[in-house]
Tab-separated table of C-alpha atoms in Angstrom:
chain	number	residue	atom	x	y	z
O	1332	MET	CA	153.932	79.075	140.145
O	1333	THR	CA	150.296	78.366	140.842
O	1334	SER	CA	147.541	78.979	138.296
O	1335	SER	CA	144.874	79.098	140.990
O	1336	SER	CA	142.807	82.250	141.433
O	1337	LEU	CA	142.686	81.561	145.160
O	1338	ARG	CA	144.774	83.236	147.819
O	1339	ARG	CA	146.474	80.718	150.087
O	1340	ALA	CA	149.045	81.070	152.863
O	1341	ILE	CA	151.617	78.861	154.566
O	1342	VAL	CA	152.324	80.197	158.070
O	1343	SER	CA	155.784	79.117	159.158
O	1344	ALA	CA	158.582	79.746	161.644
O	1345	ASP	CA	162.333	79.551	161.101
O	1346	ASP	CA	165.144	78.651	163.538
O	1347	PHE	CA	163.381	75.753	165.319
O	1348	GLY	CA	166.095	74.259	167.515
O	1349	MET	CA	168.134	77.444	167.882
O	1350	SER	CA	167.208	77.855	171.549
O	1351	LEU	CA	164.671	76.811	174.155
O	1352	GLU	CA	163.058	80.255	173.857
O	1353	VAL	CA	162.446	79.679	170.139
O	1354	ASN	CA	161.163	76.150	170.709
O	1355	GLU	CA	158.770	77.298	173.430
O	1356	ALA	CA	157.387	79.999	171.161
O	1357	ILE	CA	156.906	77.617	168.240
O	1358	GLU	CA	155.050	75.170	170.450
O	1359	GLN	CA	152.800	77.911	171.819
O	1360	ALA	CA	152.155	79.334	168.344
O	1361	HIS	CA	151.201	75.910	166.997
O	1362	ARG	CA	149.066	74.729	169.892
O	1363	ASN	CA	147.316	78.030	170.572
O	1364	GLY	CA	147.802	80.033	167.370
O	1365	ILE	CA	148.011	79.782	163.597
O	1366	LEU	CA	151.488	78.300	163.104
O	1367	SER	CA	151.421	75.143	160.992
O	1368	THR	CA	155.032	74.756	159.857
O	1369	ALA	CA	158.549	75.051	161.299
O	1370	SER	CA	162.059	74.747	159.881
O	1371	LEU	CA	164.597	72.890	162.018
O	1372	MET	CA	168.260	73.774	162.590
O	1373	VAL	CA	169.640	70.282	163.159
O	1374	ALA	CA	172.879	71.550	164.764
O	1375	GLY	CA	171.171	74.174	166.928
O	1376	ASP	CA	171.800	74.213	170.664
O	1377	ALA	CA	168.210	73.110	171.321
O	1378	ALA	CA	167.718	70.780	168.341
O	1379	GLU	CA	167.067	67.713	170.497
O	1380	ASP	CA	164.452	69.609	172.471
O	1381	ALA	CA	162.834	70.779	169.224
O	1382	ILE	CA	162.658	67.216	167.902
O	1383	ARG	CA	161.132	65.993	171.150
O	1384	ARG	CA	158.493	68.727	171.077
O	1385	ALA	CA	157.724	68.115	167.394
O	1386	LYS	CA	156.978	64.474	168.100
O	1387	THR	CA	154.249	65.545	170.539
O	1388	MET	CA	152.680	67.784	167.854
O	1389	PRO	CA	151.832	65.494	164.932
O	1390	ASP	CA	150.084	68.292	163.018
O	1391	LEU	CA	153.176	70.525	163.048
O	1392	LYS	CA	154.941	70.098	159.707
O	1393	VAL	CA	158.718	70.269	160.071
O	1394	GLY	CA	161.314	70.875	157.396
O	1395	LEU	CA	165.068	71.401	157.293
O	1396	HIS	CA	166.535	74.887	157.778
O	1397	VAL	CA	169.909	74.354	156.097
O	1398	VAL	CA	172.667	76.389	157.746
O	1399	ALA	CA	175.564	77.579	155.589
O	1400	ILE	CA	176.086	80.986	157.217
O	1401	GLU	CA	176.003	82.445	160.741
O	1402	GLY	CA	175.368	79.221	162.609
O	1403	LYS	CA	176.730	75.888	163.784
O	1404	SER	CA	177.808	73.187	161.360
O	1405	VAL	CA	177.307	69.462	161.724
O	1406	LEU	CA	180.724	68.368	160.453
O	1407	ASP	CA	183.076	71.165	161.635
O	1408	GLN	CA	185.192	71.406	158.448
O	1409	PRO	CA	187.998	74.022	158.492
O	1410	ALA	CA	187.461	74.782	154.795
O	1411	ILE	CA	184.138	76.471	155.580
O	1412	THR	CA	183.941	76.956	159.383
O	1413	ASP	CA	186.024	78.448	162.180
O	1414	GLU	CA	187.711	76.571	165.018
O	1415	GLN	CA	184.402	76.379	166.908
O	1416	GLY	CA	182.621	74.825	163.920
O	1417	TRP	CA	180.691	78.006	163.071
O	1418	PHE	CA	180.036	79.414	159.632
O	1419	GLY	CA	181.066	83.023	159.104
O	1420	ARG	CA	178.740	86.038	158.901
O	1421	ASN	CA	180.149	87.682	155.760
O	1422	GLN	CA	177.670	86.694	153.055
O	1423	LEU	CA	179.725	88.084	150.183
O	1424	ARG	CA	182.911	86.311	151.223
O	1425	LEU	CA	181.129	83.006	151.777
O	1426	GLY	CA	179.349	83.366	148.453
O	1427	VAL	CA	182.626	83.826	146.597
O	1428	GLU	CA	184.208	80.848	148.367
O	1429	TYR	CA	181.218	78.579	147.735
O	1430	PHE	CA	181.326	79.471	144.045
O	1431	PHE	CA	185.040	79.562	143.251
O	1432	SER	CA	186.808	77.316	145.794
O	1433	PRO	CA	186.716	73.578	144.955
O	1434	GLN	CA	187.686	72.795	148.555
O	1435	ALA	CA	184.881	74.936	149.958
O	1436	ARG	CA	182.329	73.497	147.508
O	1437	SER	CA	183.289	69.953	148.410
O	1438	ALA	CA	183.020	70.703	152.125
O	1439	LEU	CA	179.700	72.476	151.608
O	1440	ARG	CA	178.244	69.493	149.736
O	1441	ARG	CA	179.255	67.166	152.583
O	1442	GLU	CA	177.844	69.538	155.191
O	1443	ILE	CA	174.451	69.925	153.531
O	1444	GLU	CA	174.138	66.181	152.984
O	1445	SER	CA	175.012	65.633	156.658
O	1446	GLN	CA	172.314	68.072	157.737
O	1447	PHE	CA	169.736	66.152	155.712
O	1448	ARG	CA	170.982	62.881	157.210
O	1449	ALA	CA	170.696	64.338	160.703
O	1450	PHE	CA	167.116	65.361	159.975
O	1451	THR	CA	166.291	61.871	158.710
O	1452	ALA	CA	167.878	60.354	161.829
O	1453	SER	CA	165.536	62.450	163.974
O	1454	GLY	CA	162.611	60.302	162.879
O	1455	LEU	CA	160.614	63.356	161.743
O	1456	THR	CA	158.970	63.435	158.318
O	1457	LEU	CA	160.725	65.907	156.020
O	1458	ASP	CA	158.079	68.426	154.940
O	1459	HIS	CA	160.186	71.013	153.069
O	1460	ALA	CA	163.605	72.663	152.955
O	1461	ASN	CA	165.000	76.182	152.955
O	1462	ALA	CA	168.204	77.862	154.107
O	1463	HIS	CA	169.186	80.198	156.914
O	1464	LYS	CA	169.446	83.787	155.650
O	1465	HIS	CA	168.067	82.465	152.323
O	1466	MET	CA	171.521	81.215	151.359
O	1467	HIS	CA	169.923	78.760	148.922
O	1468	LEU	CA	169.592	81.741	146.570
O	1469	HIS	CA	173.317	81.146	146.000
O	1470	PRO	CA	173.320	78.746	143.034
O	1471	THR	CA	175.833	76.370	144.635
O	1472	VAL	CA	173.990	76.185	147.943
O	1473	GLY	CA	170.681	75.839	146.114
O	1474	ARG	CA	171.995	73.018	143.922
O	1475	PHE	CA	173.405	71.042	146.846
O	1476	LEU	CA	170.238	71.605	148.913
O	1477	ILE	CA	168.071	70.302	146.083
O	1478	GLU	CA	170.334	67.352	145.252
O	1479	SER	CA	170.516	66.188	148.867
O	1480	GLY	CA	166.852	66.992	149.377
O	1481	LEU	CA	165.826	64.733	146.519
O	1482	GLU	CA	167.762	61.869	148.070
O	1483	HIS	CA	165.838	62.434	151.297
O	1484	ARG	CA	162.455	62.808	149.566
O	1485	VAL	CA	161.929	66.516	150.033
O	1486	ARG	CA	158.868	67.764	148.134
O	1487	ALA	CA	159.071	71.560	148.410
O	1488	VAL	CA	161.654	74.353	148.663
O	1489	ARG	CA	161.053	77.985	149.627
O	1490	SER	CA	161.299	80.774	147.034
O	1491	PRO	CA	162.017	83.959	149.039
O	1492	PHE	CA	160.348	86.390	146.632
O	1493	GLU	CA	158.583	89.246	148.428
O	1494	PRO	CA	156.690	91.639	146.132
O	1495	PRO	CA	157.016	95.244	147.311
O	1496	GLU	CA	153.400	96.410	146.983
O	1497	PRO	CA	151.754	94.429	149.837
O	1498	VAL	CA	154.394	95.654	152.311
O	1499	GLU	CA	154.160	99.212	150.962
O	1500	ALA	CA	157.775	99.291	149.797
O	1501	ASN	CA	159.473	100.674	146.701
O	1502	ASP	CA	160.820	98.371	143.995
O	1503	THR	CA	164.571	98.959	144.310
O	1504	LEU	CA	167.601	97.999	142.255
O	1505	GLY	CA	168.363	95.420	144.947
O	1506	ASP	CA	164.903	93.925	144.481
O	1507	ARG	CA	165.502	93.587	140.765
O	1508	ALA	CA	168.859	91.889	141.357
O	1509	LEU	CA	167.239	89.572	143.887
O	1510	ARG	CA	164.594	88.576	141.337
O	1511	HIS	CA	167.364	87.343	139.025
O	1512	TRP	CA	168.673	84.930	141.668
O	1513	ILE	CA	165.142	83.873	142.579
O	1514	GLY	CA	164.654	83.020	138.905
O	1515	VAL	CA	167.785	80.861	139.012
O	1516	LEU	CA	166.549	79.085	142.149
O	1517	ARG	CA	163.079	78.501	140.733
O	1518	HIS	CA	164.608	77.040	137.583
O	1519	GLN	CA	166.562	74.615	139.773
O	1520	ILE	CA	163.415	73.744	141.749
O	1521	ARG	CA	161.265	73.182	138.651
O	1522	LYS	CA	163.983	71.126	136.939
O	1523	ALA	CA	164.091	68.848	139.985
O	1524	GLY	CA	160.315	68.392	139.909
O	1525	LEU	CA	159.824	70.048	143.299
O	1526	LYS	CA	157.163	72.496	144.442
O	1527	THR	CA	157.563	76.054	145.652
O	1528	ASN	CA	155.545	79.064	146.765
O	1529	ASP	CA	154.616	82.062	144.631
O	1530	TRP	CA	155.352	84.749	147.215
O	1531	CYS	CA	157.153	85.053	150.525
O	1532	PHE	CA	156.615	87.600	153.290
O	1533	GLY	CA	158.988	88.245	156.178
O	1534	LEU	CA	162.058	89.639	154.406
O	1535	ARG	CA	161.644	93.404	154.765
O	1536	TRP	CA	159.968	93.090	158.164
O	1537	SER	CA	162.278	90.331	159.415
O	1538	GLY	CA	162.186	90.406	163.202
O	1539	HIS	CA	159.288	92.849	163.138
O	1540	MET	CA	156.336	90.758	161.962
O	1541	THR	CA	154.105	92.260	164.631
O	1542	PRO	CA	150.325	91.822	165.018
O	1543	GLU	CA	149.524	95.235	163.529
O	1544	ARG	CA	151.652	94.603	160.454
O	1545	ILE	CA	150.261	91.128	159.834
O	1546	ARG	CA	146.664	92.289	160.229
O	1547	GLY	CA	147.417	94.926	157.595
O	1548	LEU	CA	149.242	92.505	155.299
O	1549	ILE	CA	146.564	89.827	155.113
O	1550	PRO	CA	144.019	91.758	152.994
O	1551	ARG	CA	146.824	92.759	150.604
O	1552	LEU	CA	148.136	89.255	149.966
O	1553	PRO	CA	148.359	88.598	146.212
O	1554	VAL	CA	146.671	85.793	144.304
O	1555	GLY	CA	148.578	82.517	144.648
O	1556	THR	CA	150.386	80.866	147.532
O	1557	SER	CA	152.236	83.083	149.985
O	1558	GLU	CA	154.563	81.798	152.657
O	1559	ILE	CA	154.482	84.106	155.692
O	1560	TYR	CA	157.425	83.272	157.901
O	1561	PHE	CA	158.265	84.394	161.433
O	1562	HIS	CA	161.092	84.296	163.989
O	1563	PRO	CA	159.149	83.870	167.244
O	1564	ALA	CA	160.713	83.475	170.676
O	1565	THR	CA	159.495	83.882	174.243
O	1566	ALA	CA	162.579	86.024	175.002
O	1567	GLN	CA	165.951	86.947	173.540
O	1568	ASP	CA	168.910	84.911	174.775
O	1569	ALA	CA	172.553	85.998	174.475
O	1570	MET	CA	172.963	84.508	170.981
O	1571	MET	CA	169.890	86.292	169.657
O	1572	LYS	CA	171.110	89.575	171.103
O	1573	ARG	CA	174.382	89.027	169.253
O	1574	PHE	CA	173.013	87.908	165.881
O	1575	MET	CA	169.520	89.464	165.908
O	1576	PRO	CA	169.842	92.797	167.722
O	1577	GLY	CA	166.609	94.711	167.719
O	1578	TYR	CA	164.445	91.775	166.662
O	1579	GLU	CA	160.970	91.741	168.205
O	1580	GLN	CA	160.659	87.985	168.616
O	1581	GLU	CA	158.030	88.311	171.326
O	1582	GLY	CA	156.027	90.576	169.033
O	1583	GLU	CA	156.226	87.972	166.283
O	1584	LEU	CA	154.941	85.343	168.716
O	1585	ALA	CA	152.113	87.719	169.618
O	1586	ALA	CA	151.136	87.954	165.933
O	1587	LEU	CA	150.923	84.175	165.666
O	1588	LEU	CA	148.705	84.031	168.766
O	1589	ASP	CA	146.526	87.041	167.918
O	1590	PRO	CA	142.844	86.031	167.444
O	1591	ALA	CA	142.369	89.053	165.160
O	1592	VAL	CA	145.064	87.724	162.817
O	1593	ARG	CA	143.330	84.352	162.651
O	1594	GLU	CA	140.003	86.057	162.016
O	1595	ALA	CA	141.510	88.181	159.227
O	1596	PHE	CA	142.478	85.084	157.244
O	1597	ASP	CA	138.850	83.916	157.403
O	1598	ARG	CA	137.377	87.344	156.694
O	1599	TYR	CA	139.414	87.829	153.529
O	1600	GLY	CA	138.929	84.271	152.284
O	1601	ILE	CA	142.570	83.210	152.552
O	1602	THR	CA	143.030	79.482	153.093
O	1603	ARG	CA	145.874	78.412	155.368
O	1604	ILE	CA	147.635	75.380	153.880
O	1605	GLY	CA	150.867	73.382	154.154
O	1606	TRP	CA	153.603	72.617	151.639
O	1607	ALA	CA	152.017	69.233	150.907
O	1608	ASP	CA	148.937	71.063	149.611
O	1609	LEU	CA	150.816	72.767	146.762
């Protein structure tokens, strides 16, 4: 946690490499908007295209978006994936298996290490790490992500803690339970000597981080470092329609390109930074 009285923000995008539509949006949002950071799915259908684009954008900071749910694996291990090499969608079932099954834990460790190796092989500099659907809140996933990350010189890991007040939400029982697991993750991060953010925005409005919402959020950002993450795309492909029905990816891209959003950061004295600045 930061002791600074300043308000700072990391503006990031998840799912880099998922599809060409996502990659195109991330490139547009970085070149013409406020996006500074992206998290790469190394086994995504468009991962090679994402890596190629990233190498033409030296100021775009790229980290690893570890996939342990609802996505493609690198190793295709039957203990944790189906016959197509995909992780399941049932978070509770996967969580139980990752915690209690020695076979699943062993396969998961190998998979996460292989994803870090694939990122290193890309030639990109590893800026940070997080997990798809925030699965690193699971203590086993978080531990393996941090252990492999340290071997590959990761410096920062996302803490997905979204306070309710800035997004005008109630503090629910689920929020309180989530804070427990965030505390576990932050303990793991601190013990490893890594850095993390204070706050994270994009959970409650996931898929709906539209220009109007972001312009309203910026003046309400709390003291400290907030990561504001997006899921931009130029259009929805078939996979997005299956896994992200109802998401407004084009609206999220519009927020990243909106001059009024950029101006709001300046007007309210919020400095846009990267993970290396923590």
